[in-house]
Coordinates of C-alpha atoms in Angstrom, one line a residue:
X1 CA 0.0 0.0 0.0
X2 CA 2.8 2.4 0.6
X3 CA 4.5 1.8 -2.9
X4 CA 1.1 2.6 -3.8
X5 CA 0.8 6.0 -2.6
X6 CA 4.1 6.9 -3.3
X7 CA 3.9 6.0 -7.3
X8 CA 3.0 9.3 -8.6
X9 CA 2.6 11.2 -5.4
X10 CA 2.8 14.9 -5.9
X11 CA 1.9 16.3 -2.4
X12 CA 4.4 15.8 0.6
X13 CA 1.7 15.8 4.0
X14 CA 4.7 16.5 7.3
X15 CA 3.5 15.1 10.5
X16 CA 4.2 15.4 14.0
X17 CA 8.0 14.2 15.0
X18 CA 9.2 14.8 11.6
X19 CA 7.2 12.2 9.8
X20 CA 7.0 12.4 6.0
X21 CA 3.5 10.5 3.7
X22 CA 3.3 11.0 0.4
X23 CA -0.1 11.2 -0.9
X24 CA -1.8 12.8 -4.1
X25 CA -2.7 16.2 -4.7
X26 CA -6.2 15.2 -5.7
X27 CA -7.2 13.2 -2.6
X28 CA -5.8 15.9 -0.2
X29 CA -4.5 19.3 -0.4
X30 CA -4.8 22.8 1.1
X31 CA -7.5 24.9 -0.4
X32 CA -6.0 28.1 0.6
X33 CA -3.1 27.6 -1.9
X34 CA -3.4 25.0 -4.2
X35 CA 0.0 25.3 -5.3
X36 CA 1.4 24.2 -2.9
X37 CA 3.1 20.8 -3.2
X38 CA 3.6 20.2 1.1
X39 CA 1.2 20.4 3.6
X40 CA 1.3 20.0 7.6
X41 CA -1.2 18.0 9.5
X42 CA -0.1 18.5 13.0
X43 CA -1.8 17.5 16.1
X44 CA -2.3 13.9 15.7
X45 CA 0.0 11.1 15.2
X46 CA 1.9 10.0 12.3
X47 CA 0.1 6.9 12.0
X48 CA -3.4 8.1 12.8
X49 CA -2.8 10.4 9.5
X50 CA -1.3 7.6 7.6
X51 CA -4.7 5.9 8.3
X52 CA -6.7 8.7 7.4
X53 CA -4.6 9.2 3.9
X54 CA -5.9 5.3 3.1
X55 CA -9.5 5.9 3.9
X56 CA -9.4 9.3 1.1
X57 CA -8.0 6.8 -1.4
X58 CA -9.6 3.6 -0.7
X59 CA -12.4 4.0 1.7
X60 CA -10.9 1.2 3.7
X61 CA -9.2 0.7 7.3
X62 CA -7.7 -2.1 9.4
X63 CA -9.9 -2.9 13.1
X64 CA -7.1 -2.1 14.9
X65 CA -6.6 1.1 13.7
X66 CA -10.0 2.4 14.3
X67 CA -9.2 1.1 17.7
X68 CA -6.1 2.8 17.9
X69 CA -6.9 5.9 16.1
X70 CA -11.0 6.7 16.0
X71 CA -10.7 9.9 18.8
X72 CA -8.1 11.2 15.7
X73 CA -9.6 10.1 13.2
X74 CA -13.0 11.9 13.9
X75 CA -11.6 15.4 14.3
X76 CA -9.5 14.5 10.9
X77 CA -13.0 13.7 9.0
X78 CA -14.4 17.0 11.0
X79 CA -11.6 19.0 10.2
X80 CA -11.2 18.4 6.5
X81 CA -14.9 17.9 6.4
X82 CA -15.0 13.8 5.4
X83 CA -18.8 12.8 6.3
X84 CA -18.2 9.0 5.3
X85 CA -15.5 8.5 7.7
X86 CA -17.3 10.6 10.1
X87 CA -20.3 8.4 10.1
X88 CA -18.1 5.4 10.1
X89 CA -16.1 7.2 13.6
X90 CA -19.2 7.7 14.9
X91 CA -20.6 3.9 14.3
X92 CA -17.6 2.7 15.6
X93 CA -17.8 4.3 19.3
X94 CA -21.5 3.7 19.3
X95 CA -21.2 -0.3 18.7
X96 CA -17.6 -1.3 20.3
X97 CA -15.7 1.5 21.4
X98 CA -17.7 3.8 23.8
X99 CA -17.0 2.9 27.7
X100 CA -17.1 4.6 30.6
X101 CA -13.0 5.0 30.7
X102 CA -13.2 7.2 27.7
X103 CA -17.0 8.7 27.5
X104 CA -15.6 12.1 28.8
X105 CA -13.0 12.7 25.9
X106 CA -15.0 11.4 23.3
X107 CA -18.0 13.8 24.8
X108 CA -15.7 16.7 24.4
X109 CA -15.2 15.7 20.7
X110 CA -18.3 15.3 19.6
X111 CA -19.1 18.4 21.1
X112 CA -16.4 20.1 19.3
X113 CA -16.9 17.8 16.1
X114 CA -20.6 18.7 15.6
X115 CA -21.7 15.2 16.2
X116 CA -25.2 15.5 18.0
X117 CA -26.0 11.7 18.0
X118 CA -22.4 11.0 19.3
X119 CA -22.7 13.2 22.3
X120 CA -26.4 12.0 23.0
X121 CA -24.9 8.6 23.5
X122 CA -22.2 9.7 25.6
X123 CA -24.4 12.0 27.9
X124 CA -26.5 9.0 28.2
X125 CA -23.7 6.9 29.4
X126 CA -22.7 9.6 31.6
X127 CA -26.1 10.1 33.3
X128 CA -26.2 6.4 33.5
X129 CA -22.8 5.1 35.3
X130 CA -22.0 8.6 37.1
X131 CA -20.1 6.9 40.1
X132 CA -17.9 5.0 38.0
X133 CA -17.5 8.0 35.2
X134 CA -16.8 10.6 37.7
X135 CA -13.2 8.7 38.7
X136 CA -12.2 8.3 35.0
X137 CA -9.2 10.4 34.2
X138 CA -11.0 12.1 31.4
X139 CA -13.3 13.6 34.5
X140 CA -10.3 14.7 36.5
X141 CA -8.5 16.3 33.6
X142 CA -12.1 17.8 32.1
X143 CA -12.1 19.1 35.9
X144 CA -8.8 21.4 34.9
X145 CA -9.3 22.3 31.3
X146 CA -13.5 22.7 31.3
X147 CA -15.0 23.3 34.1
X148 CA -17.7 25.0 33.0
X149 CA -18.9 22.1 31.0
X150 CA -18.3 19.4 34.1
X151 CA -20.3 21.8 35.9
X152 CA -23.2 21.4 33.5
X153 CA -23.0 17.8 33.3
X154 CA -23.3 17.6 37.1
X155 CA -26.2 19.6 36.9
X156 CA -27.3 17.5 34.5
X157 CA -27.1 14.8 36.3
X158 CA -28.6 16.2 39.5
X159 CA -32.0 17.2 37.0
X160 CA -32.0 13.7 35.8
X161 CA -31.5 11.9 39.3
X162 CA -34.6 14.3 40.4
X163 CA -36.4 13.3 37.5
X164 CA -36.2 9.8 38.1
X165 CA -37.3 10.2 42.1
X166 CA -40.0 11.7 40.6
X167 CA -41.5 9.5 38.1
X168 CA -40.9 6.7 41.1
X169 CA -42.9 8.4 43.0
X170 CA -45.8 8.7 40.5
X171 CA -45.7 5.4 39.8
X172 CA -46.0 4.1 43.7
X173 CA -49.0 6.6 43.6
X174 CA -50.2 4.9 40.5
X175 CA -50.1 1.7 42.1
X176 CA -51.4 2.7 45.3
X177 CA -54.5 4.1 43.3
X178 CA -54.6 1.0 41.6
X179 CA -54.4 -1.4 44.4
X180 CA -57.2 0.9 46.1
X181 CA -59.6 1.1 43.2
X182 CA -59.7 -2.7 43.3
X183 CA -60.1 -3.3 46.8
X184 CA -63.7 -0.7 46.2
X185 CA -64.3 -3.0 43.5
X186 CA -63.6 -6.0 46.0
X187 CA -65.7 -4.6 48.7
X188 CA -68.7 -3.8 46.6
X189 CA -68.5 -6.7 45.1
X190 CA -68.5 -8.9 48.5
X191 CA -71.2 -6.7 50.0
X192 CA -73.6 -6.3 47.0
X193 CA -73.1 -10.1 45.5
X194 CA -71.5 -11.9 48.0
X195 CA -68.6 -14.0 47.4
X196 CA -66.6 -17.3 49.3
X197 CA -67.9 -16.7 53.2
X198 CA -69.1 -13.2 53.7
X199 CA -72.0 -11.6 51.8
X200 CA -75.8 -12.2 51.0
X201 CA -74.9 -15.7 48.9
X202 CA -72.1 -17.0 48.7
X203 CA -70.3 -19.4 46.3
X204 CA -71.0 -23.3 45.9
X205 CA -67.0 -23.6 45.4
X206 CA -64.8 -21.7 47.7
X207 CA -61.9 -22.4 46.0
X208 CA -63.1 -20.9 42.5
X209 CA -61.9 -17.6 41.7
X210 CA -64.7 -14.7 41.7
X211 CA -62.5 -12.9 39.3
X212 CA -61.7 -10.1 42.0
X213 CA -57.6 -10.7 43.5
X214 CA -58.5 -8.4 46.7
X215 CA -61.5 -10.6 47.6
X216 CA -59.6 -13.3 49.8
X217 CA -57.5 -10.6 51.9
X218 CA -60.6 -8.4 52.4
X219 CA -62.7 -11.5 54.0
X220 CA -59.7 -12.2 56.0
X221 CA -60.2 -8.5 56.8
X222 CA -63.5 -8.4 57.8
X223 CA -64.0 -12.0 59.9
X224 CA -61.0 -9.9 61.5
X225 CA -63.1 -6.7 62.4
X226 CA -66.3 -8.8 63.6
X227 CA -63.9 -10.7 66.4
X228 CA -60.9 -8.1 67.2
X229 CA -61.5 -7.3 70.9
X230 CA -59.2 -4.5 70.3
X231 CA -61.1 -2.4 67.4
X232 CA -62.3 -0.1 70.0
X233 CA -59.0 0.6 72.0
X234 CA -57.5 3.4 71.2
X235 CA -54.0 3.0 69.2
X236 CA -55.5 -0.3 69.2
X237 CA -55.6 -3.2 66.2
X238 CA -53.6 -2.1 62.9
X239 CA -55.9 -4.4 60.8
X240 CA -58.7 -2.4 62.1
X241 CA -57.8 0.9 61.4
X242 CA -57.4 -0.2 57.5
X243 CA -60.6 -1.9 57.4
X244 CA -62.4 1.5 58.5
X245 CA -60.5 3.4 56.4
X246 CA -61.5 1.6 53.5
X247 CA -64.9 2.1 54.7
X248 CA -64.9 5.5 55.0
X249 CA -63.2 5.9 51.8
X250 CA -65.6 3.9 50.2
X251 CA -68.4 6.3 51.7
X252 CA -66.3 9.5 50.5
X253 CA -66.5 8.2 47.3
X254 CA -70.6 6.1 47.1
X255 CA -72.8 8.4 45.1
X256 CA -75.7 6.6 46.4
X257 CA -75.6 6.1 50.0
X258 CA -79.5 5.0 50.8
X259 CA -79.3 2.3 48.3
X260 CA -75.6 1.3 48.7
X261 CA -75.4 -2.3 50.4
X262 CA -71.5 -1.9 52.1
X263 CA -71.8 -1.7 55.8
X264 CA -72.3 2.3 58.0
X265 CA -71.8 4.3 54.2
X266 CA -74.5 6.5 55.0
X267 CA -73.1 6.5 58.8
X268 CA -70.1 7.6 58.0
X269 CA -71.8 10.4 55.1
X270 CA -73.9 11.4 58.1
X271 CA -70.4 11.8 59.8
X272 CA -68.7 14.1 57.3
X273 CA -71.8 16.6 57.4
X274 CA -71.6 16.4 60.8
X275 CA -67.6 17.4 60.8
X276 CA -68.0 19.9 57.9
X277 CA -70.8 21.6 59.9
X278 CA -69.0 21.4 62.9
X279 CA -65.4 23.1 61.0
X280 CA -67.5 26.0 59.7
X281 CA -68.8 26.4 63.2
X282 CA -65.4 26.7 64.5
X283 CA -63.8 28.9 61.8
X284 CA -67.0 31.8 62.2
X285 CA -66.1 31.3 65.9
X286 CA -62.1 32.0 65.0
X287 CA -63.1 34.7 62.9
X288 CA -65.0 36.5 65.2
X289 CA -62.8 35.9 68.0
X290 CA -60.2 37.8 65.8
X291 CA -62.5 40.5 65.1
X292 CA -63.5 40.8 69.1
X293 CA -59.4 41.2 69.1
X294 CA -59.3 43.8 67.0
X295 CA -62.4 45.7 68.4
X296 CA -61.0 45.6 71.8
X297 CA -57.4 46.3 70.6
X298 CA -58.7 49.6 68.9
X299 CA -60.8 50.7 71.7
X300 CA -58.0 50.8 74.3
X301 CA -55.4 52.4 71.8
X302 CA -55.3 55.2 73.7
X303 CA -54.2 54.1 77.4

């Protein structure tokens, strides 16, 4: 491949520590004089430009130089504008090379290599194994040369670790909603139809499934309530206490309370009048007691 290149070479590229490739003047050469029968590609290593020379004549490369040489080679293909071996750069890290040793440089580069995709996949990565990232040498020297842009990716990071908390949370809520709306559906369904033990029939098969999951634990539930000598203790039976309030909730939530067959709904409706009369008493009575305040305060103003 060398002899190659060399037959009929007419442009001289110099290289870092002296090194000389010969190449042809239509495959590479310096647009700003085009004259000119030497140019300089600087920067990069000798054989990391040797590379990039065969992939303008050929289109080809060897694995182990993409390996060796893809950070180079991508600003190369940026540089003198190349979008095939860009691509191919770009391919490369996405499928084999990206890890979380060298994520940080390669970030940098795609940032400064206007290669969007490239750096979503690295931010990705980043957001992803932060622990381990953060201790790479590319964070510690990124820490020295852009801090600015470490301090955005830790904010970053912070937004996305938020995020995440977040849409946990939501989803517990989710579930909890869930897991509620089918114990209603349970209860109803026990109270109104009846199921295995409790309710006005019950089945000819115990062991056959109504169809309902929550049935089973709410019997269990209720047999509970109608024995536990400690329901009316205060701070007394935990079982208890979530059997009422899924009958209060259920009575929050009946539109139909005369007709409705669960057990004290229109008790506990009866209840929350009750309450909701008795808060309005007590905030006209705070109000008032303000304005008595106030009366009284303006009276004696003057002593």
């Amino acid at each position: 491949f060398p002899y190659i290149i060399a037959h009929g070479a007419d442009v001289l590229i110099h290289t870092d520590d002296n090194g000389l490739i010969y190449a042809h003047s239509n495959v590479i050469q310096d647009k700003r004089n085009s004259r000119r029968k030497s140019i300089s590609i600087l920067g990069v290593p000798h054989d990391a430009v040797r590379v990039f020379i065969r992939f303008l004549c050929s289109s080809c490369y060897e694995k182990q130089d993409m390996e060796d040489f893809a950070m180079h080679l991508l600003v190369l293909s940026h540089v003198y504008v190349v979008p095939h071996l860009k691509r191919v750069c770009e391919s490369q890290f996405e499928n084999t090379l990206l890890n979380k040793e060298n994520v940080i440089d390669v970030f940098q580069l795609a940032l400064l290599c206007d290669a969007p995709r490239l750096g979503l996949l690295c931010h990705r990565m980043i957001l992803k194994s932060y622990e381990e990232v953060s201790t790479s040498q590319g964070w510690i020297a990124m820490k020295q040369s852009h801090p600015s842009l470490r301090k955005e990716l830790v904010r970053s990071v912070s937004y996305e670790l938020n995020s995440l908390k977040q849409r946990s949370r939501k989803q517990k809520e989710i579930q909890t909603y869930t897991q509620l709306y089918d114990a209603m559906e349970a209860f109803v369904h026990i109270c109104r139809d009846g199921c295995r033990e409790i309710g006005p029939t019950k089945v000819e098969n115990p062991h056959v499934s109504c169809g309902f999951q929550a049935c089973n634990g709410l019997e269990m539930l209720l047999k509970h309530l109608a024995v536990c000598k400690l329901r009316s203790i205060p701070g007394g039976c935990s079982r208890c206490k979530r059997m009422w309030q899924l009958l209060e909730l259920h009575s929050r939530i009946c539109v139909d309370s005369e007709q409705c067959k669960v057990p004290l709904c229109s008790s506990f409706k009866e209840r929350m009048k009750q309450s909701r009369k008795d808060e309005k008493r007590w905030k006209l009575l705070v109000k008032n007691e303000h304005q008595e305040n106030w009366r009284f305060s303006f009276l004696f103003a003057g002593y």
